[in-house]
């Protein structure tokens, strides 16, 4: 009787496909540069806001208003950064999510389960930690969503600064996790932080989105069509009372992210390639510049660990995120009977989960919305976000550095390209042409070594024939 067929166990964090690897590498390269700029902007904001001679100028610039009053858009600079520039950030997040759903890892329900469950657990557990901390300490529950977000740019900047060679599968997991995280964050903002709605403006925004969708389906091209339309949609969404960044993610989700015959890249990928540097290099750093400028002193930092609202944010980011994402990943492996890649250990997953506790950009945004009207508590919560993100970054750095030698070996194996064809050798093991190329390379090297060996042997024979046994004029050995 034939033996029953068995399905091999699915591996978590296995090797990416070559197209996915190239896309992830390109996306992470831009986000890493943007993350470094984000760090610089955050540090600049802290210095600008905490030097007495400069503090007033920081406040003046942040609260300087500009924009057409008649259109309801006479906003402060800080407001423009949060509601305007961050729409670009969420526009890119919408495109990323659409690409993941139709062409990336989220297309396969089994593969999508891991980042989705990990992201959900990584948002639910921090919210629960915050709620428990404030319920027992008598604090406000309004900030429950503050520690739920992950800042991918900041996390990648930390990886760039510490110089760890994290394997591409773990980097891709972090990127996909952050994309799903951003989607749920925008849903939280839309559902929980919209108090009053102007249905006329909201209806206009919906009509604008419908026009945007129809133009895309008709194949209309030209930035001069879409950019003005996008600005109108954004303005209407802002005036509706729904957070304006919703417009960005909605338009991003509408773009086509699968290439058609004759197309090298889909429109979504092309636009993302153009807009991502603007988002990562300008929009997010400017938001950080006008959001991270909080007063920092020994007393203020001490208060972070004594007030339930701020302590809840710190514990949510440092403890809740790490255990939520790690627990979600373990549960996915447990109930899908998947196993970790042979090259990784659960300690690696926990280190990446800890890194996801850096919740800078979206956490600052949600903190502003959650405690709108209470400037003192808003500033304290911002300080808690900075403190928690810094603690998560330091802890992740320690955990990742412990395993960095292992990561470096994995990275070198992923990048090795001995036949110099532009494709890593690890992706060509099943290609006969690759092995023929390698055979020719090694045969050429062998022939060169034989030639060198014969040359050296001939030199030794010639030296041996010199009178005196190849010595010098004193008869000593040469």
XYZ file of C-alpha atoms in Angstrom:
478
model
C 0.000 0.000 0.000
C 1.378 3.394 -0.950
C 2.537 5.599 1.891
C 0.268 8.587 2.585
C 1.434 11.845 1.055
C 2.518 14.456 3.546
C 2.656 18.191 3.019
C 5.953 19.700 4.137
C 5.662 22.088 7.045
C 5.471 25.730 5.987
C 8.419 27.838 7.070
C 8.025 31.242 8.681
C 10.509 33.892 7.515
C 11.735 31.727 4.651
C 13.595 33.125 1.658
C 11.685 35.768 -0.313
C 11.018 35.407 -4.014
C 13.467 37.397 -6.142
C 10.922 40.061 -7.291
C 9.679 40.493 -3.715
C 13.252 40.713 -2.439
C 14.122 43.421 -4.980
C 10.984 45.426 -4.162
C 11.591 45.181 -0.430
C 15.244 46.160 -0.837
C 14.301 49.251 -2.866
C 11.544 50.281 -0.432
C 13.712 49.768 2.636
C 16.596 51.715 1.090
C 14.396 54.808 0.728
C 12.797 54.345 4.148
C 16.225 53.995 5.771
C 17.393 57.316 4.338
C 14.108 58.864 5.398
C 14.525 57.351 8.855
C 17.913 58.995 9.295
C 16.362 62.347 8.285
C 13.548 61.630 10.749
C 16.078 61.142 13.543
C 17.829 64.373 12.606
C 14.494 66.234 12.545
C 13.461 64.853 15.941
C 16.788 65.799 17.525
C 16.593 69.250 15.929
C 13.089 69.741 17.324
C 14.173 68.754 20.833
C 17.170 71.111 20.735
C 15.143 73.954 19.209
C 12.358 73.619 21.785
C 14.597 73.183 24.835
C 17.207 75.908 24.382
C 15.707 78.927 26.219
C 16.936 81.422 23.632
C 15.293 79.442 20.799
C 12.135 78.140 22.464
C 9.980 81.171 21.613
C 10.972 81.018 17.952
C 10.002 77.320 17.823
C 6.574 78.128 19.257
C 6.178 81.074 16.879
C 6.993 79.030 13.786
C 4.871 76.041 14.881
C 1.810 78.205 15.538
C 2.212 80.529 12.556
C -1.000 80.353 10.504
C -1.264 80.388 6.748
C -3.760 79.285 4.129
C -7.106 80.500 2.742
C -9.532 81.276 5.572
C -12.533 81.173 3.194
C -11.840 77.494 2.462
C -11.403 76.622 6.127
C -7.704 76.021 5.566
C -6.063 78.772 7.601
C -3.943 76.330 9.597
C -0.832 76.514 11.729
C 2.455 75.186 10.365
C 2.289 72.266 12.804
C -1.279 71.560 11.673
C -0.279 71.612 8.007
C 2.490 69.118 8.799
C 0.142 66.752 10.664
C -2.899 66.930 8.383
C -1.301 67.887 5.083
C 2.148 66.381 4.753
C 1.202 63.160 6.535
C -1.433 62.590 3.839
C 1.546 61.812 1.564
C 2.814 59.301 4.115
C -0.567 57.543 4.216
C -0.877 57.762 0.420
C 2.322 55.705 0.145
C 1.031 53.370 2.875
C -2.155 52.852 0.825
C -0.148 51.945 -2.279
C 2.033 49.568 -0.257
C -1.005 47.854 1.193
C -2.641 47.529 -2.249
C 0.539 46.046 -3.714
C 0.842 43.600 -0.825
C -2.792 42.531 -1.306
C -2.591 41.950 -5.064
C 1.066 41.104 -5.741
C 2.894 40.665 -2.449
C 2.815 38.407 0.576
C -0.744 39.348 1.596
C -2.057 37.855 -1.658
C -1.666 34.360 -0.205
C -4.033 33.976 2.789
C -1.637 31.585 4.530
C 1.307 33.962 4.127
C -0.873 36.957 5.018
C -1.900 35.378 8.307
C 1.486 36.010 9.907
C 1.840 39.805 9.495
C -1.898 40.400 9.956
C -2.164 38.391 13.198
C 1.147 39.789 14.438
C 0.031 43.361 13.666
C -3.363 42.878 15.334
C -1.803 41.369 18.456
C 0.877 44.068 18.315
C -1.869 46.713 18.525
C -4.273 44.966 20.904
C -1.734 44.130 23.618
C -0.264 47.680 23.890
C -3.810 49.084 24.048
C -4.615 46.570 26.800
C -1.424 47.431 28.688
C -2.302 51.134 28.497
C -5.883 50.506 29.602
C -4.844 48.350 32.567
C -2.207 50.869 33.652
C -4.702 53.728 33.601
C -7.578 51.737 35.077
C -5.469 50.832 38.099
C -3.817 54.251 38.322
C -6.932 56.354 37.828
C -5.749 57.898 34.549
C -7.529 58.778 31.308
C -8.367 55.974 28.881
C -8.440 58.435 25.957
C -4.874 57.598 24.944
C -5.357 53.847 24.549
C -4.426 54.006 20.839
C -1.199 55.985 21.285
C 1.151 52.973 21.796
C -0.411 50.860 19.043
C 1.592 52.207 16.079
C 4.956 51.177 14.597
C 7.214 53.691 12.842
C 8.976 51.761 10.070
C 11.244 54.663 9.056
C 12.490 55.187 12.612
C 12.995 51.422 13.073
C 15.028 51.175 9.859
C 17.064 54.211 10.871
C 17.987 52.364 14.065
C 19.048 49.345 11.992
C 21.166 51.639 9.791
C 22.799 53.343 12.759
C 23.676 50.132 14.636
C 24.834 48.459 11.431
C 23.068 45.132 11.851
C 22.779 42.841 8.827
C 19.207 41.723 9.513
C 18.108 39.018 7.017
C 15.791 40.223 4.250
C 12.929 37.970 5.415
C 12.864 39.675 8.822
C 13.143 43.117 7.223
C 10.255 42.251 4.894
C 8.222 41.057 7.874
C 8.885 44.353 9.646
C 7.862 46.335 6.538
C 4.660 44.329 5.948
C 3.821 44.475 9.640
C 4.155 48.267 9.563
C 1.942 48.503 6.449
C -0.852 46.511 8.134
C -0.239 48.526 11.308
C -0.687 51.782 9.348
C -3.984 50.531 7.888
C -5.428 49.767 11.313
C -4.038 53.043 12.682
C -5.869 55.018 10.018
C -9.054 53.067 10.790
C -8.630 53.912 14.472
C -8.210 57.594 13.605
C -11.271 57.541 11.330
C -13.551 55.705 13.774
C -12.459 56.923 17.205
C -11.134 60.421 16.583
C -13.880 61.889 14.425
C -16.233 63.860 16.656
C -18.406 65.882 14.247
C -19.007 65.271 10.570
C -19.931 67.781 7.870
C -21.832 65.461 5.530
C -21.820 67.939 2.650
C -18.005 68.140 2.660
C -17.738 64.389 3.190
C -20.089 63.793 0.263
C -17.943 66.074 -1.891
C -14.827 64.136 -0.903
C -16.540 60.848 -1.801
C -17.572 62.272 -5.197
C -13.986 63.424 -5.740
C -12.688 59.949 -4.904
C -15.175 58.453 -7.370
C -13.914 60.809 -10.103
C -10.338 59.882 -9.165
C -11.222 56.175 -9.516
C -12.992 56.666 -12.865
C -10.073 58.606 -14.336
C -7.703 55.813 -13.288
C -9.955 53.163 -14.864
C -10.204 55.160 -18.092
C -6.412 55.306 -18.267
C -6.216 59.102 -18.053
C -2.657 60.205 -17.418
C -0.988 63.429 -16.343
C -0.011 64.789 -12.962
C -1.743 68.074 -13.856
C -5.063 66.176 -13.672
C -4.525 64.136 -10.516
C -2.597 66.560 -8.295
C -5.277 69.329 -8.337
C -8.006 66.701 -7.897
C -6.118 65.147 -4.968
C -5.791 68.575 -3.309
C -9.554 69.170 -3.662
C -10.323 65.731 -2.186
C -7.921 66.372 0.697
C -9.458 69.816 1.443
C -12.994 68.423 1.411
C -11.991 65.506 3.656
C -10.340 67.911 6.089
C -13.414 70.136 6.249
C -15.687 67.113 6.720
C -14.241 66.495 10.179
C -12.777 63.120 9.188
C -9.002 63.194 9.513
C -7.562 64.388 6.207
C -4.990 61.584 5.995
C -7.905 59.238 5.190
C -7.979 60.841 1.738
C -4.355 59.854 1.184
C -4.796 56.184 2.032
C -8.039 56.000 0.007
C -6.369 57.331 -3.146
C -3.394 55.029 -2.620
C -5.674 51.979 -2.443
C -7.304 52.941 -5.753
C -4.121 52.743 -7.824
C -3.536 49.656 -9.957
C -0.571 47.694 -8.618
C -0.397 44.790 -11.073
C 1.489 45.338 -14.369
C -0.273 44.636 -17.632
C 1.255 43.136 -20.742
C 4.033 45.371 -22.002
C 4.390 47.221 -18.699
C 7.578 46.845 -16.714
C 5.970 48.404 -13.633
C 2.364 49.008 -12.651
C 1.118 52.608 -12.253
C 0.991 52.136 -8.481
C 4.612 50.999 -8.293
C 5.714 53.835 -10.582
C 3.910 56.507 -8.542
C 5.121 55.014 -5.271
C 8.685 55.151 -6.593
C 8.198 58.872 -7.295
C 6.322 59.822 -4.113
C 8.073 57.660 -1.510
C 11.245 59.848 -1.400
C 9.011 62.919 -0.956
C 7.139 61.184 1.874
C 10.159 59.700 3.641
C 12.550 62.572 2.970
C 10.286 65.599 3.437
C 6.784 64.954 4.789
C 7.616 62.721 7.760
C 10.753 64.642 8.885
C 8.854 67.961 8.774
C 6.017 66.421 10.793
C 8.590 65.237 13.326
C 10.204 68.678 13.417
C 6.951 70.336 14.497
C 5.624 67.497 16.674
C 8.657 66.279 18.630
C 9.542 69.645 20.120
C 8.503 68.925 23.703
C 10.078 70.317 26.859
C 12.555 67.806 28.294
C 13.955 68.078 31.798
C 14.815 65.775 34.645
C 11.465 66.478 36.284
C 9.525 65.997 33.054
C 11.224 62.667 32.323
C 10.555 61.578 35.897
C 6.871 62.433 35.467
C 6.732 60.076 32.487
C 7.050 57.142 34.881
C 4.697 58.467 37.546
C 1.580 59.551 35.638
C -0.669 56.685 34.480
C -1.237 58.152 30.989
C 2.454 58.519 30.200
C 3.481 55.310 31.968
C 0.821 53.458 29.986
C 2.289 54.784 26.726
C 5.842 53.752 27.676
C 4.816 50.274 28.851
C 2.592 49.836 25.814
C 5.437 50.596 23.405
C 8.229 48.731 25.206
C 6.378 45.768 26.722
C 3.049 45.565 24.899
C 4.460 45.794 21.375
C 7.214 43.228 21.957
C 5.016 40.603 23.590
C 2.035 41.314 21.334
C 3.915 40.813 18.067
C 5.951 37.904 19.438
C 2.800 36.272 20.800
C 0.927 36.780 17.535
C 3.788 35.211 15.587
C 3.986 32.247 17.977
C 0.218 31.701 17.797
C 0.356 31.774 13.989
C 3.073 29.120 14.019
C 1.185 27.085 16.625
C -2.169 26.980 14.877
C -0.955 26.751 11.261
C 1.650 24.114 12.140
C 4.315 26.252 10.525
C 7.877 26.326 11.786
C 10.608 28.917 11.838
C 13.183 29.039 9.085
C 16.116 26.780 9.925
C 18.424 29.811 9.945
C 16.494 31.720 12.629
C 15.491 31.320 16.274
C 12.594 32.690 18.302
C 15.035 35.118 19.893
C 15.331 36.808 16.486
C 11.560 37.221 16.282
C 11.470 38.769 19.758
C 14.243 41.221 18.831
C 12.311 42.393 15.753
C 9.118 42.612 17.828
C 10.989 44.820 20.281
C 12.157 47.024 17.403
C 8.507 47.480 16.400
C 7.994 49.250 19.723
C 9.355 52.387 18.073
C 6.040 54.177 17.517
C 7.168 57.663 16.698
C 5.247 59.300 13.834
C 1.718 57.869 14.079
C 1.907 57.648 17.884
C 2.642 61.379 18.052
C -0.271 62.046 15.699
C -2.703 59.921 17.736
C -1.426 61.536 20.947
C -2.330 64.964 19.571
C -5.794 63.758 18.596
C -6.453 61.830 21.820
C -5.707 64.755 24.140
C -6.748 67.607 21.880
C -7.477 70.646 24.047
C -5.150 69.640 26.882
C -1.796 71.108 25.868
C -0.010 69.998 29.034
C -1.060 66.355 28.802
C -0.418 66.337 25.048
C 3.170 67.445 25.674
C 3.612 64.830 28.405
C 2.266 62.074 26.159
C 4.645 63.192 23.400
C 7.514 62.951 25.877
C 6.292 59.457 26.775
C 6.256 58.463 23.094
C 9.838 59.696 22.686
C 10.930 57.915 25.888
C 9.208 54.637 25.016
C 10.517 54.674 21.439
C 14.057 55.352 22.684
C 13.837 52.531 25.239
C 12.524 50.124 22.585
C 15.335 51.165 20.231
C 18.028 50.596 22.874
C 16.607 47.214 23.902
C 16.307 46.099 20.268
C 19.862 47.244 19.592
C 21.192 45.058 22.418
C 19.167 42.013 21.323
C 20.066 42.384 17.634
C 23.762 42.987 18.308
C 23.953 39.700 20.230
C 22.992 37.837 17.049
C 24.645 40.151 14.528
C 27.431 37.715 13.570
C 24.769 35.181 12.577
C 22.835 37.829 10.637
C 26.001 38.879 8.793
C 26.616 35.321 7.590
C 23.009 35.016 6.393
C 23.198 38.380 4.648
C 26.442 37.475 2.903
C 24.883 34.218 1.687
C 21.859 36.153 0.381
C 24.037 38.690 -1.468
C 26.711 36.381 -2.938
C 26.863 36.623 -6.745
C 29.947 34.708 -7.878
C 28.903 34.499 -11.530
C 28.358 38.308 -11.607
C 25.029 38.120 -13.459
C 23.232 40.495 -11.087
C 21.170 37.726 -9.457
C 22.197 36.328 -6.051
C 23.473 32.769 -6.390
C 21.011 31.485 -3.800
C 18.179 32.079 -6.310
C 19.880 30.132 -9.127
C 20.544 26.762 -7.524
C 17.932 25.064 -9.748
C 19.169 26.667 -12.988
C 21.503 24.421 -15.045
C 22.920 27.478 -16.832
C 24.113 28.878 -13.511
C 26.056 25.714 -12.702
C 27.593 25.695 -16.199
C 28.699 29.303 -15.691
C 30.187 28.426 -12.309
C 31.952 25.400 -13.806
C 33.519 27.629 -16.473
C 34.576 30.140 -13.787
C 36.201 27.452 -11.635
C 37.847 25.801 -14.650
C 39.322 29.157 -15.584
C 40.584 29.642 -12.032
C 42.013 26.116 -12.007
C 43.829 26.731 -15.301
C 45.263 29.988 -13.923
C 46.468 28.258 -10.746
C 48.094 25.465 -12.826
C 49.856 28.085 -14.939
C 51.108 29.878 -11.805
C 52.193 26.557 -10.262
C 54.188 25.642 -13.387
C 55.779 29.111 -13.436
C 56.808 28.896 -9.771
C 58.162 25.375 -10.270
C 60.252 26.551 -13.214
C 61.616 29.442 -11.088
C 62.625 27.033 -8.324
C 64.404 24.753 -10.768
C 66.286 27.699 -12.218
C 67.356 28.847 -8.753
C 68.428 25.312 -7.823
C 70.817 25.229 -10.813
C 72.717 28.314 -9.566
C 76.256 27.319 -8.279
C 76.386 27.099 -4.486
C 72.816 25.939 -4.150
C 71.154 29.250 -5.056
C 73.171 31.065 -2.369
C 74.671 34.510 -2.410
C 78.293 35.351 -2.941
C 79.142 34.403 0.673
C 77.748 30.929 0.238
C 74.835 31.562 2.631
C 71.346 30.366 1.616
C 69.425 32.905 -0.419
